[in-house]
Short mmCIF file of C-alpha atoms and ligand atoms in Angstrom, two decimals:
data_model
loop_
_atom_site.label_atom_id
_atom_site.label_comp_id
_atom_site.label_asym_id
_atom_site.label_seq_id
_atom_site.Cartn_x
_atom_site.Cartn_y
_atom_site.Cartn_z
CA MET A 1 -41.33 32.76 11.44
CA ALA A 2 -37.95 34.43 11.90
CA LEU A 3 -37.09 31.55 14.20
CA GLU A 4 -38.26 29.04 11.58
CA GLY A 5 -36.10 30.80 8.99
CA ARG A 6 -33.05 30.47 11.20
CA VAL A 7 -33.76 26.80 11.84
CA ILE A 8 -34.17 26.17 8.12
CA ASP A 9 -30.87 27.91 7.39
CA ARG A 10 -29.16 25.63 9.87
CA ILE A 11 -30.90 22.54 8.50
CA ASN A 12 -29.63 23.44 5.05
CA ALA A 13 -26.11 24.22 6.27
CA LEU A 14 -25.52 20.60 7.32
CA ARG A 15 -23.30 18.60 4.97
CA VAL A 16 -23.08 14.81 4.99
CA GLU A 17 -20.41 12.82 3.16
CA THR A 18 -21.39 9.49 1.66
CA PRO A 19 -18.98 6.54 1.27
CA SER A 20 -17.98 5.05 -2.09
CA TRP A 21 -18.21 1.57 -0.56
CA GLY A 22 -21.91 2.06 0.16
CA TYR A 23 -22.68 2.02 -3.58
CA GLY A 24 -20.89 -1.20 -4.54
CA ASN A 25 -21.86 -4.73 -3.67
CA SER A 26 -21.24 -5.52 -0.02
CA GLY A 27 -22.64 -7.84 2.57
CA THR A 28 -21.65 -10.07 5.42
CA ARG A 29 -18.90 -12.63 5.78
CA PHE A 30 -21.48 -15.27 4.89
CA LYS A 31 -22.63 -13.95 1.54
CA VAL A 32 -22.49 -10.91 -0.67
CA PHE A 33 -25.70 -10.68 -2.71
CA ALA A 34 -24.97 -8.99 -6.02
CA GLN A 35 -27.55 -6.32 -6.84
CA PRO A 36 -28.51 -5.23 -10.34
CA GLY A 37 -27.07 -1.77 -10.95
CA ALA A 38 -24.61 -1.82 -8.03
CA ALA A 39 -21.67 0.42 -8.89
CA ARG A 40 -18.64 -1.50 -10.17
CA THR A 41 -16.07 1.24 -10.56
CA ILE A 42 -15.16 4.41 -8.70
CA GLU A 43 -16.70 6.40 -11.56
CA GLU A 44 -20.01 4.58 -11.09
CA LYS A 45 -19.81 5.07 -7.32
CA LEU A 46 -19.23 8.80 -7.82
CA SER A 47 -22.16 8.96 -10.23
CA ASP A 48 -24.45 7.32 -7.67
CA ALA A 49 -23.16 9.62 -4.93
CA ALA A 50 -23.81 12.57 -7.25
CA MET A 51 -27.40 11.36 -7.68
CA VAL A 52 -27.78 11.29 -3.89
CA ASN A 53 -26.40 14.82 -3.78
CA ARG A 54 -28.78 16.04 -6.50
CA LEU A 55 -31.75 14.59 -4.64
CA THR A 56 -30.81 15.71 -1.12
CA GLY A 57 -28.78 18.85 -1.86
CA ILE A 58 -26.48 18.24 1.12
CA CYS A 59 -24.06 15.44 0.13
CA PRO A 60 -21.42 17.09 -2.07
CA SER A 61 -18.44 14.92 -1.05
CA VAL A 62 -17.61 11.23 -1.26
CA ALA A 63 -15.23 9.24 0.93
CA ILE A 64 -13.04 6.75 -0.91
CA HIS A 65 -11.22 3.59 0.16
CA ILE A 66 -7.75 2.73 -1.09
CA PRO A 67 -7.01 0.37 -2.80
CA TRP A 68 -10.69 -0.34 -3.61
CA ASP A 69 -10.97 2.98 -5.45
CA ARG A 70 -7.39 3.43 -6.64
CA VAL A 71 -6.93 4.90 -10.13
CA ASP A 72 -3.84 5.75 -12.18
CA ASP A 73 -4.80 9.32 -12.88
CA TRP A 74 -6.06 11.23 -9.82
CA ASP A 75 -6.37 14.55 -11.70
CA ARG A 76 -8.76 12.88 -14.08
CA LEU A 77 -10.81 11.41 -11.23
CA ARG A 78 -10.94 14.78 -9.51
CA GLU A 79 -12.26 16.34 -12.72
CA PHE A 80 -14.74 13.51 -13.22
CA ALA A 81 -16.12 14.10 -9.71
CA ALA A 82 -16.33 17.85 -10.24
CA ALA A 83 -18.22 17.35 -13.50
CA GLN A 84 -20.79 15.34 -11.52
CA GLY A 85 -21.07 18.10 -8.94
CA VAL A 86 -19.23 16.26 -6.15
CA SER A 87 -15.73 16.23 -4.70
CA ILE A 88 -13.60 13.55 -3.14
CA GLY A 89 -13.69 13.65 0.64
CA ALA A 90 -11.97 11.51 3.24
CA ILE A 91 -9.34 9.07 2.04
CA ASN A 92 -9.61 5.74 3.88
CA PRO A 93 -6.46 3.61 3.84
CA ASN A 94 -7.03 -0.14 3.86
CA LEU A 95 -4.77 -1.79 6.44
CA PHE A 96 -6.65 -5.06 6.72
CA GLN A 97 -6.93 -6.89 3.42
CA ASP A 98 -3.35 -7.78 2.57
CA ASP A 99 -2.06 -11.23 3.53
CA GLU A 100 0.78 -9.46 5.33
CA TYR A 101 -1.69 -8.01 7.83
CA MET A 102 -2.69 -11.26 9.54
CA LEU A 103 -1.06 -10.10 12.78
CA GLY A 104 -1.80 -6.43 12.27
CA SER A 105 -0.54 -3.43 10.32
CA LEU A 106 0.90 -0.49 12.28
CA GLY A 107 1.06 -2.73 15.35
CA HIS A 108 2.45 -5.80 13.56
CA PRO A 109 5.42 -7.52 15.26
CA SER A 110 7.45 -7.36 12.04
CA ALA A 111 9.10 -4.08 11.09
CA ALA A 112 8.79 -4.96 7.39
CA THR A 113 4.99 -5.23 7.62
CA ARG A 114 4.79 -2.02 9.61
CA ARG A 115 6.85 -0.35 6.87
CA GLN A 116 4.42 -1.58 4.23
CA ALA A 117 1.49 -0.23 6.27
CA VAL A 118 3.12 3.16 6.87
CA ASN A 119 3.94 3.45 3.18
CA HIS A 120 0.32 2.75 2.32
CA VAL A 121 -0.90 5.55 4.58
CA LEU A 122 1.76 7.88 3.12
CA GLU A 123 0.39 7.04 -0.32
CA CYS A 124 -3.09 7.96 0.96
CA ILE A 125 -1.77 11.32 2.20
CA ASP A 126 -0.37 11.89 -1.25
CA ILE A 127 -3.72 10.96 -2.83
CA ALA A 128 -5.50 13.38 -0.47
CA THR A 129 -3.26 16.18 -1.73
CA LYS A 130 -3.83 15.21 -5.35
CA VAL A 131 -7.62 15.07 -5.12
CA GLY A 132 -7.89 18.15 -2.92
CA SER A 133 -9.09 16.38 0.22
CA SER A 134 -8.31 17.58 3.72
CA LEU A 135 -9.09 14.32 5.53
CA VAL A 136 -7.48 10.94 6.00
CA SER A 137 -9.61 8.57 8.13
CA LEU A 138 -7.65 5.79 9.73
CA TRP A 139 -9.22 2.61 11.01
CA LEU A 140 -6.88 -0.14 12.20
CA ALA A 141 -8.05 -3.73 12.21
CA ASP A 142 -5.06 -4.38 14.49
CA GLY A 143 -5.52 -6.49 17.55
CA THR A 144 -5.00 -9.98 18.94
CA ASN A 145 -7.21 -13.03 19.17
CA TYR A 146 -5.78 -14.78 22.23
CA PRO A 147 -4.37 -13.74 25.59
CA GLY A 148 -0.59 -13.86 25.38
CA GLN A 149 -0.55 -13.70 21.58
CA ASP A 150 1.42 -10.45 21.69
CA ASP A 151 2.68 -7.89 24.16
CA LEU A 152 -0.08 -5.29 24.53
CA ARG A 153 2.22 -2.42 25.50
CA ALA A 154 4.70 -3.23 22.76
CA ARG A 155 1.85 -3.11 20.25
CA ARG A 156 0.82 0.31 21.50
CA ARG A 157 4.36 1.62 21.09
CA ARG A 158 4.62 0.24 17.56
CA VAL A 159 1.33 1.84 16.55
CA LEU A 160 2.40 5.15 18.04
CA GLU A 161 5.82 5.11 16.41
CA CYS A 162 4.26 4.45 13.00
CA LEU A 163 1.62 7.13 13.52
CA ARG A 164 4.34 9.64 14.45
CA GLU A 165 6.03 9.03 11.12
CA ILE A 166 2.69 9.36 9.32
CA TYR A 167 1.79 12.52 11.21
CA SER A 168 5.10 14.19 10.41
CA ALA A 169 4.46 13.63 6.69
CA MET A 170 1.10 15.41 6.76
CA PRO A 171 0.70 18.79 5.09
CA ALA A 172 -0.54 21.53 7.43
CA ASP A 173 -4.09 21.54 6.06
CA LEU A 174 -4.68 17.79 6.42
CA ARG A 175 -6.51 16.26 9.36
CA LEU A 176 -5.93 12.69 10.50
CA LEU A 177 -9.13 11.18 11.89
CA VAL A 178 -8.36 8.28 14.21
CA GLU A 179 -11.18 5.75 14.41
CA TYR A 180 -11.61 3.26 17.24
CA LYS A 181 -13.56 0.03 17.53
CA PHE A 182 -13.75 -2.27 20.50
CA PHE A 183 -13.62 -5.62 18.70
CA GLU A 184 -13.36 -7.39 15.36
CA PRO A 185 -11.36 -8.76 13.65
CA GLY A 186 -9.33 -9.03 16.86
CA PHE A 187 -11.57 -10.79 19.35
CA TYR A 188 -9.31 -10.64 22.41
CA SER A 189 -7.84 -7.16 22.08
CA THR A 190 -8.02 -4.29 19.63
CA ASP A 191 -5.15 -1.81 19.50
CA LEU A 192 -7.43 1.25 19.31
CA PRO A 193 -10.47 -0.06 21.19
CA ASP A 194 -12.08 3.09 22.55
CA TRP A 195 -12.29 6.87 22.40
CA GLY A 196 -9.92 7.33 25.32
CA THR A 197 -7.14 5.36 23.64
CA ALA A 198 -7.71 7.18 20.36
CA PHE A 199 -7.73 10.52 22.18
CA ALA A 200 -4.49 9.76 24.03
CA ILE A 201 -2.84 8.88 20.71
CA CYS A 202 -4.13 12.11 19.14
CA ILE A 203 -2.70 14.15 22.01
CA GLU A 204 0.69 12.50 21.52
CA LEU A 205 0.58 13.22 17.78
CA GLY A 206 -0.56 16.84 17.71
CA PRO A 207 -3.48 19.12 16.82
CA GLN A 208 -4.05 17.75 13.33
CA ALA A 209 -5.04 14.38 14.81
CA GLU A 210 -8.63 14.07 15.97
CA VAL A 211 -10.91 11.25 17.01
CA LEU A 212 -13.47 9.73 14.65
CA VAL A 213 -16.60 8.28 16.27
CA ASP A 214 -18.20 5.44 14.32
CA THR A 215 -21.56 5.06 16.00
CA GLY A 216 -21.48 1.27 15.50
CA HIS A 217 -18.16 0.75 17.25
CA HIS A 218 -19.26 0.58 20.88
CA ALA A 219 -20.39 -2.11 23.26
CA HIS A 220 -24.07 -2.37 24.07
CA GLY A 221 -25.41 0.33 26.32
CA VAL A 222 -22.46 2.69 25.92
CA ASN A 223 -23.49 6.33 26.18
CA VAL A 224 -22.22 7.53 22.79
CA GLU A 225 -23.54 11.07 23.23
CA GLN A 226 -21.45 11.43 26.37
CA ILE A 227 -18.35 10.36 24.44
CA VAL A 228 -19.26 13.02 21.88
CA ALA A 229 -19.59 15.60 24.67
CA GLN A 230 -16.21 14.66 26.18
CA LEU A 231 -14.42 14.86 22.84
CA LEU A 232 -16.03 18.18 22.00
CA ASP A 233 -15.04 19.60 25.35
CA VAL A 234 -11.38 18.76 24.77
CA GLY A 235 -11.59 20.03 21.17
CA ARG A 236 -10.68 16.69 19.59
CA LEU A 237 -13.84 15.41 17.94
CA GLY A 238 -12.87 15.18 14.27
CA GLY A 239 -15.78 13.43 12.65
CA PHE A 240 -18.40 10.73 12.55
CA HIS A 241 -19.04 7.53 10.74
CA PHE A 242 -22.78 7.39 11.09
CA ASN A 243 -24.55 4.06 10.84
CA ALA A 244 -26.89 2.04 13.02
CA ARG A 245 -26.28 -1.14 14.93
CA LYS A 246 -28.39 -3.57 16.84
CA TYR A 247 -25.84 -6.19 17.87
CA ALA A 248 -22.34 -5.57 16.51
CA ASP A 249 -20.78 -3.34 13.85
CA ASP A 250 -23.89 -3.81 11.75
CA ASP A 251 -23.46 -0.82 9.36
CA LEU A 252 -27.23 -0.43 8.98
CA ILE A 253 -29.13 2.61 7.73
CA VAL A 254 -28.45 5.55 10.05
CA GLY A 255 -31.21 6.12 12.57
CA SER A 256 -32.91 2.81 11.81
CA THR A 257 -32.43 1.19 15.21
CA ASN A 258 -31.94 4.03 17.68
CA PRO A 259 -33.06 7.41 16.34
CA PHE A 260 -33.20 8.84 19.87
CA GLU A 261 -29.45 8.28 20.28
CA LEU A 262 -28.83 10.15 17.04
CA PHE A 263 -30.95 13.05 18.32
CA LEU A 264 -29.00 13.13 21.59
CA ILE A 265 -25.72 13.16 19.67
CA PHE A 266 -26.91 16.20 17.71
CA ASN A 267 -28.06 17.79 20.96
CA GLU A 268 -24.43 17.69 22.17
CA LEU A 269 -23.05 18.93 18.86
CA LEU A 270 -25.43 21.88 18.58
CA ALA A 271 -24.88 22.90 22.19
CA ALA A 272 -21.11 22.85 21.59
CA GLU A 273 -21.43 24.90 18.38
CA ASP A 274 -22.61 27.79 20.51
CA ASP A 275 -20.19 27.25 23.40
CA ALA A 276 -18.57 30.38 24.81
CA ASP A 277 -15.23 28.54 24.71
CA GLY A 278 -13.91 29.20 21.21
CA THR A 279 -11.97 25.91 21.03
CA VAL A 280 -15.10 23.89 21.72
CA ALA A 281 -17.26 25.89 19.30
CA ARG A 282 -14.65 25.66 16.52
CA CYS A 283 -14.28 21.93 17.05
CA ALA A 284 -18.06 21.41 16.83
CA ARG A 285 -18.32 23.49 13.67
CA ASN A 286 -15.54 21.56 11.95
CA VAL A 287 -16.88 18.08 12.63
CA ALA A 288 -16.90 15.96 9.46
CA TYR A 289 -20.24 14.19 9.14
CA MET A 290 -19.77 10.99 7.20
CA ILE A 291 -21.87 7.91 6.64
CA ASP A 292 -20.16 4.52 6.92
CA GLN A 293 -22.74 2.07 5.76
CA SER A 294 -22.56 -1.27 4.00
CA HIS A 295 -25.70 -2.59 2.44
CA ASN A 296 -26.46 -6.24 2.58
CA ILE A 297 -30.01 -6.67 1.27
CA GLU A 298 -31.30 -3.12 0.82
CA PRO A 299 -31.22 -1.07 -2.42
CA LYS A 300 -28.07 1.01 -2.05
CA ILE A 301 -28.95 4.46 -3.35
CA GLU A 302 -32.32 4.46 -1.65
CA ALA A 303 -30.69 3.28 1.59
CA MET A 304 -28.15 6.08 1.42
CA ILE A 305 -30.87 8.68 0.92
CA GLN A 306 -32.86 7.19 3.79
CA SER A 307 -29.80 7.64 6.02
CA VAL A 308 -29.38 11.24 4.95
CA VAL A 309 -33.05 11.94 5.66
CA ASN A 310 -32.79 10.30 9.09
CA ILE A 311 -29.72 12.40 9.89
CA GLN A 312 -31.56 15.55 8.81
CA THR A 313 -34.54 14.56 10.97
CA ALA A 314 -32.43 14.08 14.11
CA HIS A 315 -30.52 17.29 13.40
CA ALA A 316 -33.72 19.30 12.85
CA LYS A 317 -35.27 17.97 16.06
CA ALA A 318 -32.14 18.89 18.01
CA LEU A 319 -32.32 22.39 16.52
CA LEU A 320 -35.75 22.76 18.13
CA ILE A 321 -34.51 22.14 21.67
CA ASP A 322 -35.42 25.11 23.83
CA ARG A 323 -32.01 25.69 25.40
CA ASN A 324 -33.17 28.45 27.74
CA ARG A 325 -35.79 26.22 29.30
CA LEU A 326 -33.37 23.31 29.34
CA HIS A 327 -30.77 25.33 31.23
CA ASP A 328 -33.43 26.70 33.53
CA GLY A 329 -34.56 23.18 34.43
CA GLN A 330 -30.95 22.12 34.92
CA ARG A 331 -30.19 25.12 37.17
CA ARG A 332 -33.25 24.53 39.29
CA GLY A 333 -32.44 20.84 39.57
CA ASP A 334 -35.80 20.06 38.04
CA VAL A 335 -34.83 16.70 36.63
CA LEU A 336 -38.03 15.92 34.80
CA ALA A 337 -38.68 19.42 33.45
CA ALA A 338 -35.23 19.36 31.83
CA ASN A 339 -35.84 15.88 30.45
CA ARG A 340 -39.21 16.96 29.04
CA VAL A 341 -37.58 19.82 27.12
CA LEU A 342 -35.60 17.23 25.19
CA LEU A 343 -38.64 15.00 24.67
CA GLU A 344 -40.73 17.90 23.42
CA ALA A 345 -38.21 18.59 20.70
CA TYR A 346 -37.78 14.91 19.91
CA GLU A 347 -41.51 14.35 19.58
CA THR A 348 -42.02 17.27 17.20
CA ASP A 349 -42.97 16.26 13.68
CA VAL A 350 -40.22 18.00 11.69
CA ARG A 351 -41.33 16.70 8.29
CA PRO A 352 -43.04 19.98 7.27
CA LEU A 353 -39.91 21.89 8.31
CA LEU A 354 -37.69 19.59 6.27
CA GLN A 355 -39.99 19.92 3.27
CA GLU A 356 -39.74 23.68 3.49
CA ALA A 357 -35.97 23.44 3.84
CA ARG A 358 -35.76 21.27 0.72
CA LYS A 359 -37.92 23.69 -1.26
CA ARG A 360 -35.48 26.44 -0.39
CA LEU A 361 -32.58 24.26 -1.48
CA GLY A 362 -34.33 23.64 -4.76
CA VAL A 363 -34.66 19.88 -4.33
CA ASP A 364 -37.75 17.70 -4.23
CA VAL A 365 -39.60 17.72 -0.90
CA ASP A 366 -39.29 13.93 -0.78
CA PRO A 367 -35.96 12.65 -2.09
CA ILE A 368 -37.02 8.98 -1.88
CA VAL A 369 -40.11 9.59 -4.04
CA ALA A 370 -37.96 11.69 -6.37
CA LEU A 371 -35.49 8.82 -6.72
CA GLY A 372 -38.32 6.50 -7.74
CA ALA A 373 -39.70 9.01 -10.21
CA SER A 374 -36.28 9.61 -11.77
CA GLY A 375 -35.95 6.04 -13.06
CA TYR A 376 -32.24 6.23 -12.17
CA SER A 377 -32.08 2.87 -10.40
CA GLU A 378 -33.78 1.06 -13.28
CA ARG A 379 -31.51 2.73 -15.81
CA VAL A 380 -28.28 1.78 -14.03
CA ALA A 381 -29.61 -1.75 -13.47
CA ARG A 382 -30.10 -2.04 -17.25
CA GLU A 383 -26.78 -0.47 -18.11
CA ARG A 384 -24.59 -2.09 -15.48
CA GLY A 385 -26.35 -5.40 -15.00
CA LYS A 386 -25.77 -7.64 -12.03
CA ALA A 387 -22.04 -8.05 -11.65
CA ALA A 388 -20.35 -9.98 -8.91
CA ALA A 389 -17.56 -7.43 -9.20
CA ALA A 390 -14.82 -5.53 -7.54
CA SER A 391 -16.38 -3.62 -4.67
CA GLY A 392 -13.56 -4.58 -2.34
CA TYR A 393 -15.66 -6.75 -0.08
CA PRO A 394 -14.50 -10.33 0.19
CA GLY A 395 -16.73 -12.46 -1.98
CA ALA A 396 -18.28 -9.47 -3.73
C1 LIG B 401 -14.60 -0.80 9.49
C2 LIG B 401 -14.55 0.67 9.87
C3 LIG B 401 -14.00 1.53 8.77
C4 LIG B 401 -14.48 1.14 7.42
C5 LIG B 401 -14.37 -0.35 7.20
C6 LIG B 401 -14.90 -0.77 5.84
O1 LIG B 401 -15.38 -1.52 10.38
O2 LIG B 401 -15.82 1.11 10.24
O3 LIG B 401 -14.33 2.86 8.99
O4 LIG B 401 -13.64 1.80 6.52
O5 LIG B 401 -15.07 -1.02 8.20
MN1 LIG B 402 -16.21 3.32 10.23
MN1 LIG B 403 -17.30 -0.22 11.18
#
């Protein structure tokens, strides 16, 4: 029971940030299906995120995207969020939707376009300060589509030079999370294609730059949990964009396609939290857990809650791993005994544990059922209607 109490405390200590763009209309490049009640403004997105937080008890911050969520008065927005019981989390600059960015942003061949891109990130740093956020997440759509289109090393130098300027403008309490992705929209090369490139850039910048792992940004078969382990061991894992993928950067509900991978990721994180090396343990404890999800056909608020529940499930299962027996199996070279320790934890039904954890948090034992019972989705559908409006997604 004492053990169960400790596990429940750790289940309830997890915090997951939800993204503003997950509440507005979004979709694929083929079609954005407008949904009744989809949030149209940043205030509506914050209200929906606040509902997710009320139902789950563990989602008190919301990532925003600039310019999709830009407002004139940031103090007012900060107060609006606080009144809803949430705060503004990571600021995500948008370096891919201006006509100027056809050939890239920080890696663009033209100095004028690079200037525009740097200025945009500087504005985002300023916004972070105004709204009280300690995170800027940077994803570059930069890359090339054809061999020979641009000089790959020159692009790297341009990106680095711009990032140096950005880094030097950061206040001491801000972290820059550098996200990588191996393809799209550049289909021949991407300027920050993998964790190693992102890590090398972070090392060149300094300790406030850390790598962001978006679980959907890897080629098929890549061992994402090993990447997580490597980044933890060098103290440079900054955060996650959790989502699920089957084929590409699908941005599906977290844990919907490969829940075992999610469990193995948490296995690495929890092991590192207790590492004897203080740098590793500190890094693991400061990881920013964020969802980066875009809903195409699924109801948005329900989908977000489903992701949070799936994250909690994987986290809870990883908390049950018997580390003594695991290490014992590893020491003895008993390959299958060690493997079975992980499977035992993974196969445990943690639903009763999560229900107990939710009771202690003072939220409903089943947040999805509670959402249905609240009538929230029907109410916002009535009030907001079905608007093909301003979520930021092309065609939305
Ligand atoms: C990108 C990447 C970024 C997200 C955008 C909307 O693929 O994952 O994190 O901000 O999509
Ligand atoms: Mn992402
Ligand atoms: Mn993505």
